[in-house]
Amino acid sequence: MSANTTARTVRRRGLRIAVAALTAAAGLTLTACSGSDANTEPAGQSDAGMAVESSGTGSSAKEQGSGAQADSGAKTDAKTDGKGGAAAKKPGTNAGGGAGSGVDRCHTSGLRATFATGEDAAPDPNAGGSTTTSVVLTNKGSRTCKIGGFPGVDLKSENGGERWSLARSSAKHGSITLAPGDSTDFTLNVVLTKEDKGFYQPAFADITPPNETKSITIKWPWGTLVDQRGATHPGTFVNPIG
């Protein structure tokens, strides 16, 4: 083999080694790139998962914001209702005049009580059952007051030993405003008797105005009553004022 042939053979081998080296390097480079891509894909999926979770959080935040607006609306409605309620509860708006009208109830100390004793007011002693008598209440004070409902009426004997607390009727009632000097009345249904047995003879009547604890004592001007103190439905009872 000549020297020139030997030199060409050596150069070819060198080129093949260089090509082999370049191919190996390229393969390593491709492997490295492939590994990088493999590592990037899970990261991309992780980012996508975070994005979904973040989107969910944002949705929750919007829903919470919507809820907050709803709560705000509810508070606004509550305030509106509150104002309406407050307006409805202003003093002086109650029908018929209440505490807000500035008129207090009539107290015992400001009233005078008497039996109506005129000719037309006297109970009929010959009535074949229940008849009526009236008690007049007068505002003797210097201020206007309001009265209504059932007064208490306790009949008592001369020495006060025998008492009869009269039952109330089932009649409905309202209220009456009394200016100074004005009067109103209520009636008693009474069953009089001329018999000398089974009777009750009152001497006085204690009149207690509605919602009061103190009474006014007045003389009983009429005759004897059928004693029905133990009766379930006595014929002698109290009717309301107003």
Coordinates of N, CA and C in Angstrom, one line a residue:
M1 N 0.9 -1.2 0.0 CA 0.0 0.0 0.0 C 0.9 1.2 0.0
S2 N 0.5 2.2 -0.8 CA 1.3 3.4 -1.0 C 1.0 4.3 0.2
A3 N 1.9 5.3 0.3 CA 1.8 6.3 1.4 C 0.5 7.1 1.2
N4 N 0.2 7.4 -0.1 CA -1.1 8.2 -0.3 C -2.3 7.5 0.1
T5 N -2.3 6.2 -0.3 CA -3.5 5.4 0.1 C -3.6 5.3 1.6
T6 N -2.5 5.1 2.3 CA -2.6 5.1 3.8 C -3.1 6.3 4.3
A7 N -2.7 7.5 3.8 CA -3.1 8.8 4.3 C -4.6 9.0 4.1
R8 N -5.2 8.5 2.9 CA -6.6 8.6 2.6 C -7.4 7.8 3.6
T9 N -6.9 6.6 3.9 CA -7.6 5.7 4.8 C -7.7 6.2 6.2
V10 N -6.6 6.8 6.6 CA -6.6 7.4 7.9 C -7.6 8.6 8.0
R11 N -7.7 9.4 6.9 CA -8.6 10.6 6.9 C -10.1 10.1 7.0
R12 N -10.4 8.9 6.2 CA -11.7 8.4 6.3 C -12.1 7.9 7.7
R13 N -11.2 7.2 8.3 CA -11.5 6.7 9.6 C -11.7 7.9 10.6
G14 N -10.9 8.9 10.4 CA -11.1 10.1 11.3 C -12.4 10.7 11.1
L15 N -12.9 10.8 9.8 CA -14.2 11.4 9.5 C -15.3 10.6 10.1
R16 N -15.1 9.2 10.0 CA -16.2 8.3 10.5 C -16.3 8.5 12.0
I17 N -15.1 8.6 12.7 CA -15.1 8.8 14.2 C -15.7 10.1 14.5
A18 N -15.4 11.2 13.7 CA -16.0 12.5 14.0 C -17.5 12.5 13.8
V19 N -18.0 11.8 12.7 CA -19.4 11.7 12.4 C -20.1 10.9 13.5
A20 N -19.4 9.8 14.0 CA -20.0 9.0 15.1 C -20.1 9.8 16.3
A21 N -19.1 10.6 16.6 CA -19.1 11.5 17.8 C -20.2 12.5 17.7
L22 N -20.3 13.1 16.5 CA -21.4 14.1 16.3 C -22.8 13.5 16.5
T23 N -22.9 12.3 15.9 CA -24.2 11.6 16.0 C -24.6 11.3 17.5
A24 N -23.5 10.8 18.2 CA -23.7 10.6 19.7 C -24.1 11.8 20.4
A25 N -23.4 12.9 20.1 CA -23.7 14.2 20.7 C -25.1 14.6 20.4
A26 N -25.5 14.4 19.1 CA -26.9 14.8 18.7 C -27.9 14.0 19.5
G27 N -27.6 12.7 19.6 CA -28.5 11.8 20.3 C -28.7 12.2 21.8
L28 N -27.5 12.6 22.4 CA -27.6 13.1 23.8 C -28.4 14.4 23.9
T29 N -28.2 15.2 22.9 CA -29.0 16.5 22.9 C -30.4 16.3 22.7
L30 N -30.8 15.3 21.8 CA -32.2 15.0 21.6 C -32.8 14.4 22.9
T31 N -32.1 13.5 23.5 CA -32.5 12.9 24.8 C -32.7 13.9 25.8
A32 N -31.8 14.9 25.9 CA -31.9 15.9 26.9 C -33.2 16.7 26.6
C33 N -33.4 17.1 25.4 CA -34.6 17.9 25.0 C -35.9 17.1 25.3
S34 N -35.8 15.8 25.0 CA -37.0 14.9 25.3 C -37.3 14.9 26.8
G35 N -36.3 14.8 27.6 CA -36.4 14.8 29.0 C -36.9 16.1 29.5
S36 N -36.5 17.2 28.9 CA -37.0 18.5 29.3 C -38.5 18.6 29.0
D37 N -38.9 18.1 27.8 CA -40.3 18.2 27.5 C -41.1 17.3 28.4
A38 N -40.6 16.1 28.8 CA -41.3 15.3 29.7 C -41.5 16.0 31.1
N39 N -40.5 16.7 31.5 CA -40.6 17.4 32.8 C -41.6 18.6 32.6
T40 N -41.7 19.2 31.5 CA -42.6 20.4 31.3 C -44.0 20.0 31.3
E41 N -44.4 18.8 30.7 CA -45.8 18.4 30.6 C -46.5 18.3 31.9
P42 N -46.0 17.6 33.0 CA -46.6 17.6 34.3 C -46.7 19.0 34.9
A43 N -45.7 19.8 34.6 CA -45.8 21.2 35.1 C -46.9 21.9 34.5
G44 N -47.1 21.7 33.2 CA -48.2 22.3 32.5 C -49.5 21.8 33.1
Q45 N -49.6 20.5 33.4 CA -50.9 20.0 34.0 C -51.1 20.6 35.3
S46 N -50.0 20.7 36.1 CA -50.1 21.3 37.4 C -50.6 22.8 37.3
D47 N -50.1 23.5 36.3 CA -50.5 24.9 36.2 C -52.0 24.9 35.8
A48 N -52.4 23.9 34.9 CA -53.8 23.9 34.5 C -54.7 23.6 35.7
G49 N -54.2 22.7 36.6 CA -55.0 22.4 37.8 C -55.1 23.6 38.7
M50 N -54.0 24.3 38.9 CA -54.0 25.6 39.7 C -55.0 26.6 39.1
A51 N -55.0 26.6 37.7 CA -55.9 27.6 37.1 C -57.3 27.3 37.4
V52 N -57.7 26.0 37.3 CA -59.0 25.6 37.6 C -59.4 25.9 39.0
E53 N -58.5 25.6 39.9 CA -58.8 25.8 41.3 C -58.9 27.3 41.6
S54 N -58.0 28.1 40.9 CA -58.1 29.5 41.1 C -59.4 30.0 40.5
S55 N -59.8 29.4 39.4 CA -61.1 29.8 38.8 C -62.2 29.5 39.7
G56 N -62.1 28.3 40.4 CA -63.2 28.0 41.4 C -63.2 28.9 42.5
T57 N -62.0 29.4 43.0 CA -62.0 30.3 44.1 C -62.6 31.6 43.6
G58 N -62.3 32.0 42.4 CA -62.9 33.2 41.9 C -64.4 33.1 41.8
S59 N -64.9 32.0 41.4 CA -66.3 31.8 41.3 C -66.9 31.9 42.7
S60 N -66.3 31.2 43.7 CA -66.8 31.3 45.0 C -66.8 32.7 45.5
A61 N -65.7 33.5 45.2 CA -65.7 34.9 45.6 C -66.8 35.6 45.0
K62 N -67.1 35.3 43.7 CA -68.3 36.0 43.1 C -69.6 35.7 43.8
E63 N -69.7 34.3 44.1 CA -70.9 33.9 44.8 C -71.0 34.6 46.2
Q64 N -69.9 34.6 46.9 CA -69.9 35.3 48.2 C -70.2 36.7 48.0
G65 N -69.7 37.3 46.9 CA -70.0 38.7 46.7 C -71.5 38.9 46.4
S66 N -72.0 38.0 45.7 CA -73.5 38.0 45.4 C -74.2 37.9 46.7
G67 N -73.8 36.9 47.5 CA -74.4 36.7 48.8 C -74.3 38.0 49.7
A68 N -73.2 38.6 49.6 CA -73.0 39.8 50.4 C -74.0 40.9 49.9
Q69 N -74.2 41.0 48.6 CA -75.1 41.9 48.1 C -76.5 41.6 48.5
A70 N -76.8 40.3 48.5 CA -78.2 39.9 49.0 C -78.4 40.2 50.4
D71 N -77.3 40.0 51.3 CA -77.4 40.4 52.7 C -77.6 41.9 52.8
S72 N -76.9 42.6 52.0 CA -77.0 44.1 52.0 C -78.4 44.5 51.7
G73 N -79.0 43.8 50.7 CA -80.4 44.1 50.3 C -81.3 43.8 51.5
A74 N -81.0 42.6 52.1 CA -81.9 42.3 53.2 C -81.8 43.3 54.3
K75 N -80.6 43.8 54.6 CA -80.4 44.8 55.6 C -81.2 46.1 55.2
T76 N -81.1 46.4 54.0 CA -81.8 47.6 53.5 C -83.3 47.4 53.7
D77 N -83.8 46.2 53.4 CA -85.2 46.0 53.6 C -85.6 46.0 55.0
A78 N -84.7 45.5 55.9 CA -85.0 45.5 57.3 C -85.0 46.9 57.8
K79 N -84.1 47.8 57.3 CA -84.1 49.2 57.7 C -85.4 49.8 57.3
T80 N -85.8 49.5 56.1 CA -87.1 50.1 55.6 C -88.3 49.6 56.4
D81 N -88.3 48.3 56.7 CA -89.4 47.8 57.5 C -89.3 48.4 58.9
G82 N -88.1 48.6 59.4 CA -87.9 49.2 60.7 C -88.5 50.6 60.8
K83 N -88.2 51.3 59.7 CA -88.8 52.7 59.7 C -90.3 52.7 59.6
G84 N -90.8 51.7 58.8 CA -92.2 51.6 58.7 C -92.9 51.2 60.0
G85 N -92.2 50.3 60.7 CA -92.7 49.8 62.0 C -92.6 51.0 63.0
A86 N -91.6 51.8 63.0 CA -91.4 52.9 63.9 C -92.5 53.9 63.7
A87 N -92.8 54.1 62.4 CA -93.9 55.1 62.0 C -95.2 54.6 62.5
A88 N -95.4 53.2 62.4 CA -96.7 52.7 62.8 C -96.9 52.8 64.3
K89 N -95.8 52.9 65.1 CA -95.8 52.9 66.5 C -95.7 54.3 67.1
K90 N -95.8 55.3 66.3 CA -95.7 56.6 66.9 C -96.9 56.9 67.8
P91 N -96.6 57.6 68.9 CA -97.7 58.0 69.9 C -98.8 58.7 69.2
G92 N -100.0 58.5 69.7 CA -101.2 59.2 69.2 C -101.8 58.6 68.0
T93 N -101.3 57.5 67.5 CA -101.9 56.9 66.2 C -102.9 55.8 66.6
N94 N -103.0 55.4 67.8 CA -104.0 54.4 68.2 C -105.4 54.9 68.1
A95 N -106.3 54.1 67.5 CA -107.7 54.6 67.4 C -108.3 54.7 68.7
G96 N -109.1 55.7 68.8 CA -109.8 56.0 70.1 C -109.0 56.7 71.1
G97 N -107.7 57.0 70.8 CA -106.9 57.7 71.8 C -106.4 56.7 72.8
G98 N -105.1 56.6 73.0 CA -104.6 55.7 74.0 C -103.7 56.5 74.9
A99 N -102.6 55.8 75.4 CA -101.7 56.5 76.2 C -101.0 57.6 75.4
G100 N -100.8 57.4 74.1 CA -100.1 58.4 73.3 C -100.9 59.7 73.2
S101 N -102.3 59.6 73.4 CA -103.1 60.9 73.3 C -102.9 61.8 74.5
G102 N -102.2 61.3 75.5 CA -101.9 62.2 76.7 C -103.0 62.2 77.7
V103 N -104.1 61.3 77.5 CA -105.2 61.2 78.4 C -105.0 60.0 79.3
D104 N -104.8 60.2 80.6 CA -104.6 59.1 81.5 C -106.0 58.6 81.9
R105 N -106.0 57.4 82.5 CA -107.2 56.8 83.0 C -107.7 57.6 84.2
C106 N -109.0 57.4 84.5 CA -109.6 58.1 85.6 C -109.2 57.3 86.9
H107 N -108.7 58.0 87.9 CA -108.3 57.4 89.2 C -109.4 57.6 90.2
T108 N -109.4 56.7 91.2 CA -110.4 56.8 92.2 C -110.4 58.2 92.9
S109 N -109.3 58.7 93.1 CA -109.2 60.0 93.8 C -109.8 61.1 93.1
G110 N -110.0 61.0 91.7 CA -110.5 62.0 90.9 C -112.0 61.8 90.6
L111 N -112.6 60.8 91.2 CA -114.0 60.5 90.8 C -114.9 60.6 92.0
R112 N -116.2 60.9 91.7 CA -117.2 60.9 92.7 C -118.3 59.9 92.3
A113 N -118.8 59.1 93.2 CA -119.8 58.1 92.8 C -121.1 58.3 93.6
T114 N -122.2 58.1 92.9 CA -123.5 58.2 93.6 C -124.5 57.3 92.8
F115 N -125.5 56.8 93.6 CA -126.6 56.1 92.9 C -127.5 57.1 92.3
A116 N -128.0 56.9 91.1 CA -129.0 57.7 90.4 C -130.3 57.4 91.1
T117 N -130.9 58.4 91.7 CA -132.1 58.2 92.6 C -133.3 59.0 92.1
G118 N -133.2 59.5 90.9 CA -134.4 60.2 90.3 C -135.5 59.2 90.1
E119 N -136.7 59.7 89.9 CA -137.9 58.9 89.8 C -137.7 57.8 88.7
D120 N -137.2 58.2 87.6 CA -137.0 57.2 86.5 C -135.8 56.2 86.7
A121 N -135.0 56.6 87.7 CA -133.8 55.8 87.9 C -134.0 54.7 89.0
A122 N -135.0 54.9 89.8 CA -135.3 53.9 90.8 C -135.7 52.5 90.3
P123 N -135.1 51.5 90.8 CA -135.5 50.1 90.4 C -136.9 49.8 90.8
D124 N -137.6 49.1 89.9 CA -139.0 48.8 90.2 C -139.1 47.7 91.2
P125 N -139.6 48.0 92.4 CA -139.7 47.0 93.5 C -140.8 45.9 93.1
N126 N -141.6 46.2 92.2 CA -142.7 45.2 91.8 C -142.3 44.4 90.6
A127 N -141.1 44.5 90.1 CA -140.6 43.8 88.9 C -140.6 42.3 89.3
G128 N -141.1 41.5 88.3 CA -141.2 40.1 88.6 C -139.9 39.4 88.2
G129 N -138.8 40.0 88.6 CA -137.5 39.4 88.2 C -136.4 40.5 88.3
S130 N -135.5 40.5 87.4 CA -134.4 41.5 87.4 C -134.9 42.9 87.0
T131 N -134.4 43.9 87.6 CA -134.6 45.3 87.2 C -133.2 46.0 87.4
T132 N -133.2 47.2 87.1 CA -131.9 47.9 87.1 C -131.8 49.1 87.9
T133 N -130.6 49.5 88.4 CA -130.3 50.7 89.0 C -129.0 51.2 88.4
S134 N -128.7 52.5 88.5 CA -127.5 53.1 87.9 C -126.6 53.8 89.0
V135 N -125.3 53.6 88.7 CA -124.3 54.3 89.5 C -123.7 55.4 88.6
V136 N -123.6 56.6 89.1 CA -123.1 57.7 88.3 C -121.7 58.0 88.8
L137 N -120.7 58.1 87.9 CA -119.4 58.5 88.2 C -119.1 59.9 87.5
T138 N -118.6 60.8 88.4 CA -118.3 62.2 87.9 C -116.9 62.5 88.1
N139 N -116.3 63.1 87.1 CA -114.9 63.6 87.1 C -114.9 64.9 88.0
K140 N -114.4 64.7 89.2 CA -114.3 65.9 90.1 C -113.0 66.6 90.1
G141 N -112.1 66.0 89.2 CA -110.7 66.6 89.2 C -110.6 67.8 88.2
S142 N -109.4 68.2 88.0 CA -109.1 69.3 87.1 C -108.5 68.9 85.8
R143 N -108.4 67.6 85.5 CA -107.9 67.2 84.2 C -108.8 66.2 83.6
T144 N -108.7 66.1 82.3 CA -109.5 65.1 81.5 C -109.0 63.7 81.7
C145 N -109.9 62.7 81.8 CA -109.4 61.4 82.0 C -110.3 60.4 81.2
K146 N -109.9 59.2 81.1 CA -110.6 58.2 80.3 C -110.9 57.0 81.2
I147 N -112.2 56.5 81.0 CA -112.6 55.4 81.8 C -113.4 54.4 80.9
G148 N -113.4 53.2 81.2 CA -114.1 52.1 80.5 C -113.8 50.8 81.1
G149 N -114.8 49.9 80.9 CA -114.6 48.5 81.4 C -115.5 48.3 82.6
F150 N -115.2 47.2 83.4 CA -116.0 46.8 84.5 C -115.5 47.4 85.8
P151 N -116.3 48.1 86.5 CA -116.0 48.5 87.9 C -116.2 47.3 88.9
G152 N -115.6 47.4 90.0 CA -115.8 46.4 91.0 C -116.9 46.9 91.9
V153 N -117.9 46.1 92.3 CA -119.0 46.5 93.2 C -119.1 45.4 94.3
D154 N -118.9 45.8 95.5 CA -119.0 45.0 96.6 C -120.1 45.5 97.5
L155 N -121.2 44.8 97.7 CA -122.2 45.2 98.6 C -121.9 44.7 100.0
K156 N -122.2 45.4 101.0 CA -121.9 45.0 102.4 C -123.0 45.4 103.4
S157 N -123.1 44.6 104.4 CA -124.1 44.9 105.4 C -123.8 46.0 106.3
E158 N -124.7 46.3 107.2 CA -124.5 47.5 108.1 C -123.2 47.5 108.8
N159 N -122.9 46.3 109.4 CA -121.7 46.2 110.2 C -120.5 45.8 109.3
G160 N -120.8 45.5 108.0 CA -119.7 45.2 107.1 C -119.3 43.7 107.2
G161 N -120.0 42.9 108.0 CA -119.7 41.5 108.2 C -120.1 40.6 107.0
E162 N -121.1 41.0 106.3 CA -121.6 40.2 105.2 C -121.4 41.0 103.9
R163 N -120.5 40.4 103.0 CA -120.2 41.1 101.7 C -120.6 40.3 100.6
W164 N -120.9 41.0 99.5 CA -121.3 40.3 98.2 C -120.6 41.0 97.1
S165 N -119.6 40.3 96.5 CA -118.9 40.8 95.4 C -119.7 40.4 94.1
L166 N -120.3 41.4 93.5 CA -121.2 41.1 92.3 C -120.4 40.6 91.1
A167 N -121.0 39.7 90.5 CA -120.5 39.1 89.2 C -120.6 40.1 88.1
R168 N -119.8 39.9 87.0 CA -119.9 40.7 85.8 C -120.7 40.1 84.7
S169 N -121.3 41.0 83.9 CA -122.1 40.5 82.8 C -121.1 40.2 81.7
S170 N -121.6 39.7 80.6 CA -120.8 39.4 79.4 C -120.8 40.5 78.3
A171 N -121.4 41.7 78.7 CA -121.5 42.8 77.8 C -120.2 43.3 77.3
K172 N -120.1 43.7 76.1 CA -118.9 44.4 75.5 C -118.9 45.8 76.0
H173 N -117.7 46.4 75.9 CA -117.6 47.8 76.3 C -116.5 48.5 75.6
G174 N -116.6 49.8 75.6 CA -115.5 50.7 75.1 C -114.9 51.6 76.2
S175 N -114.7 52.8 75.9 CA -114.2 53.7 76.9 C -114.7 55.1 76.6
I176 N -114.8 55.9 77.6 CA -115.4 57.3 77.6 C -114.4 58.3 78.2
T177 N -114.2 59.4 77.5 CA -113.3 60.5 78.0 C -114.2 61.5 78.8
L178 N -113.8 61.7 80.0 CA -114.5 62.7 80.9 C -113.7 63.9 81.1
A179 N -114.2 65.1 80.6 CA -113.6 66.3 81.0 C -114.0 66.7 82.4
P180 N -113.3 67.6 83.0 CA -113.6 68.0 84.4 C -115.1 68.4 84.5
G181 N -115.8 67.7 85.5 CA -117.2 68.0 85.7 C -118.1 67.0 84.9
D182 N -117.6 66.3 83.9 CA -118.4 65.4 83.1 C -118.7 64.1 83.9
S183 N -119.8 63.4 83.5 CA -120.3 62.2 84.2 C -120.6 61.1 83.3
T184 N -120.5 59.9 83.7 CA -120.9 58.7 83.0 C -121.6 57.8 84.0
D185 N -122.1 56.7 83.6 CA -122.7 55.8 84.6 C -122.6 54.3 84.1
F186 N -122.9 53.4 85.0 CA -123.1 52.0 84.7 C -124.2 51.5 85.4
T187 N -124.8 50.4 85.0 CA -126.0 49.8 85.6 C -125.7 48.5 86.4
L188 N -126.5 48.3 87.4 CA -126.5 47.0 88.1 C -127.9 46.4 87.8
N189 N -127.8 45.1 87.4 CA -129.1 44.4 87.4 C -129.3 43.8 88.8
V190 N -130.5 44.0 89.3 CA -130.8 43.6 90.7 C -132.1 42.9 90.7
V191 N -132.2 41.9 91.6 CA -133.4 41.2 91.9 C -133.9 41.5 93.3
L192 N -134.9 42.4 93.4 CA -135.4 42.8 94.6 C -136.5 41.8 95.2
T193 N -136.6 41.8 96.4 CA -137.6 40.9 97.0 C -138.3 41.6 98.2
K194 N -139.5 41.2 98.5 CA -140.3 41.7 99.7 C -140.4 40.6 100.7
E195 N -139.9 39.4 100.4 CA -140.0 38.3 101.3 C -139.1 38.5 102.5
D196 N -139.4 37.9 103.6 CA -138.7 38.0 104.9 C -137.7 36.9 105.1
K197 N -137.5 36.1 104.1 CA -136.5 35.0 104.2 C -135.8 34.9 102.8
G198 N -134.6 34.4 102.9 CA -133.8 34.2 101.6 C -133.5 35.6 101.0
F199 N -133.2 36.6 101.8 CA -132.9 37.9 101.3 C -131.6 38.4 101.8
Y200 N -131.1 39.4 101.2 CA -129.8 40.0 101.6 C -130.1 41.5 101.6
Q201 N -129.8 42.2 102.7 CA -130.0 43.6 102.9 C -128.7 44.3 102.9
P202 N -128.4 45.0 101.7 CA -127.2 45.8 101.7 C -127.4 47.1 102.5
A203 N -126.3 47.6 103.0 CA -126.3 48.9 103.6 C -125.4 49.9 102.8
F204 N -124.3 49.3 102.3 CA -123.4 50.2 101.5 C -122.9 49.4 100.2
A205 N -122.4 50.2 99.3 CA -121.7 49.6 98.1 C -120.4 50.2 98.0
D206 N -119.3 49.3 97.9 CA -118.0 49.8 97.6 C -117.8 49.8 96.1
I207 N -117.5 50.9 95.5 CA -117.4 51.0 94.0 C -115.9 51.2 93.7
T208 N -115.3 50.3 93.0 CA -113.9 50.4 92.6 C -113.8 50.7 91.1
P209 N -113.3 51.8 90.7 CA -113.2 52.1 89.2 C -112.3 51.1 88.5
P210 N -112.5 50.9 87.2 CA -111.7 50.0 86.5 C -110.2 50.3 86.6
N211 N -109.4 49.2 86.8 CA -108.0 49.3 86.9 C -107.5 50.0 88.1
E212 N -108.4 50.2 89.1 CA -108.0 50.9 90.4 C -108.1 49.8 91.5
T213 N -107.5 50.2 92.6 CA -107.5 49.3 93.8 C -108.2 49.9 95.0
K214 N -108.4 51.2 94.9 CA -109.1 51.9 96.0 C -110.6 52.1 95.6
S215 N -111.5 52.1 96.6 CA -112.9 52.1 96.3 C -113.5 53.4 96.9
I216 N -114.7 53.7 96.4 CA -115.6 54.7 96.9 C -116.8 54.1 97.6
T217 N -117.0 54.4 98.8 CA -118.2 53.8 99.5 C -119.4 54.7 99.5
I218 N -120.5 54.2 99.0 CA -121.7 55.0 99.0 C -122.9 54.1 99.6
K219 N -123.9 54.8 100.1 CA -125.0 54.2 100.7 C -125.9 53.5 99.7
W220 N -126.4 52.3 100.1 CA -127.4 51.6 99.3 C -128.8 52.2 99.6
P221 N -129.4 52.8 98.6 CA -130.7 53.5 98.8 C -132.0 52.6 98.6
W222 N -131.8 51.3 98.2 CA -132.9 50.5 97.8 C -133.2 49.5 98.9
G223 N -134.2 48.6 98.6 CA -134.6 47.6 99.5 C -133.8 46.3 99.5
T224 N -134.4 45.2 99.9 CA -133.6 44.0 100.0 C -133.5 43.2 98.7
L225 N -132.5 42.4 98.6 CA -132.2 41.6 97.4 C -132.4 40.2 97.7
V226 N -132.8 39.4 96.7 CA -132.8 38.0 96.8 C -131.4 37.5 97.0
D227 N -131.2 36.7 98.0 CA -129.8 36.3 98.3 C -129.3 35.2 97.3
Q228 N -128.5 35.7 96.4 CA -128.0 34.7 95.4 C -126.5 34.7 95.4
R229 N -125.9 34.9 96.6 CA -124.5 35.0 96.7 C -123.8 33.7 96.3
G230 N -124.5 32.6 96.4 CA -123.9 31.3 96.1 C -124.3 30.8 94.7
A231 N -125.1 31.6 94.0 CA -125.6 31.1 92.7 C -124.6 31.2 91.6
T232 N -124.7 30.3 90.7 CA -123.8 30.2 89.5 C -124.0 31.4 88.6
H233 N -125.3 31.7 88.3 CA -125.7 32.8 87.4 C -126.7 33.7 88.2
P234 N -126.2 34.5 89.1 CA -127.1 35.3 89.9 C -127.8 36.4 89.0
G235 N -129.0 36.8 89.4 CA -129.7 37.8 88.7 C -129.3 39.2 89.1
T236 N -128.4 39.3 90.1 CA -127.9 40.6 90.5 C -126.4 40.7 90.0
F237 N -126.0 41.6 89.1 CA -124.7 41.6 88.6 C -124.4 43.0 88.0
V238 N -123.1 43.2 87.6 CA -122.6 44.5 87.2 C -122.5 44.5 85.7
N239 N -122.8 45.6 85.1 CA -122.6 45.9 83.6 C -121.5 46.9 83.5
P240 N -120.8 46.9 82.4 CA -119.6 47.8 82.2 C -119.9 49.2 82.0
I241 N -118.9 50.0 82.2 CA -118.9 51.5 81.8 C -118.5 51.5 80.3
G242 N -119.2 52.3 79.6 CA -118.9 52.5 78.1 C -119.5 51.4 77.3

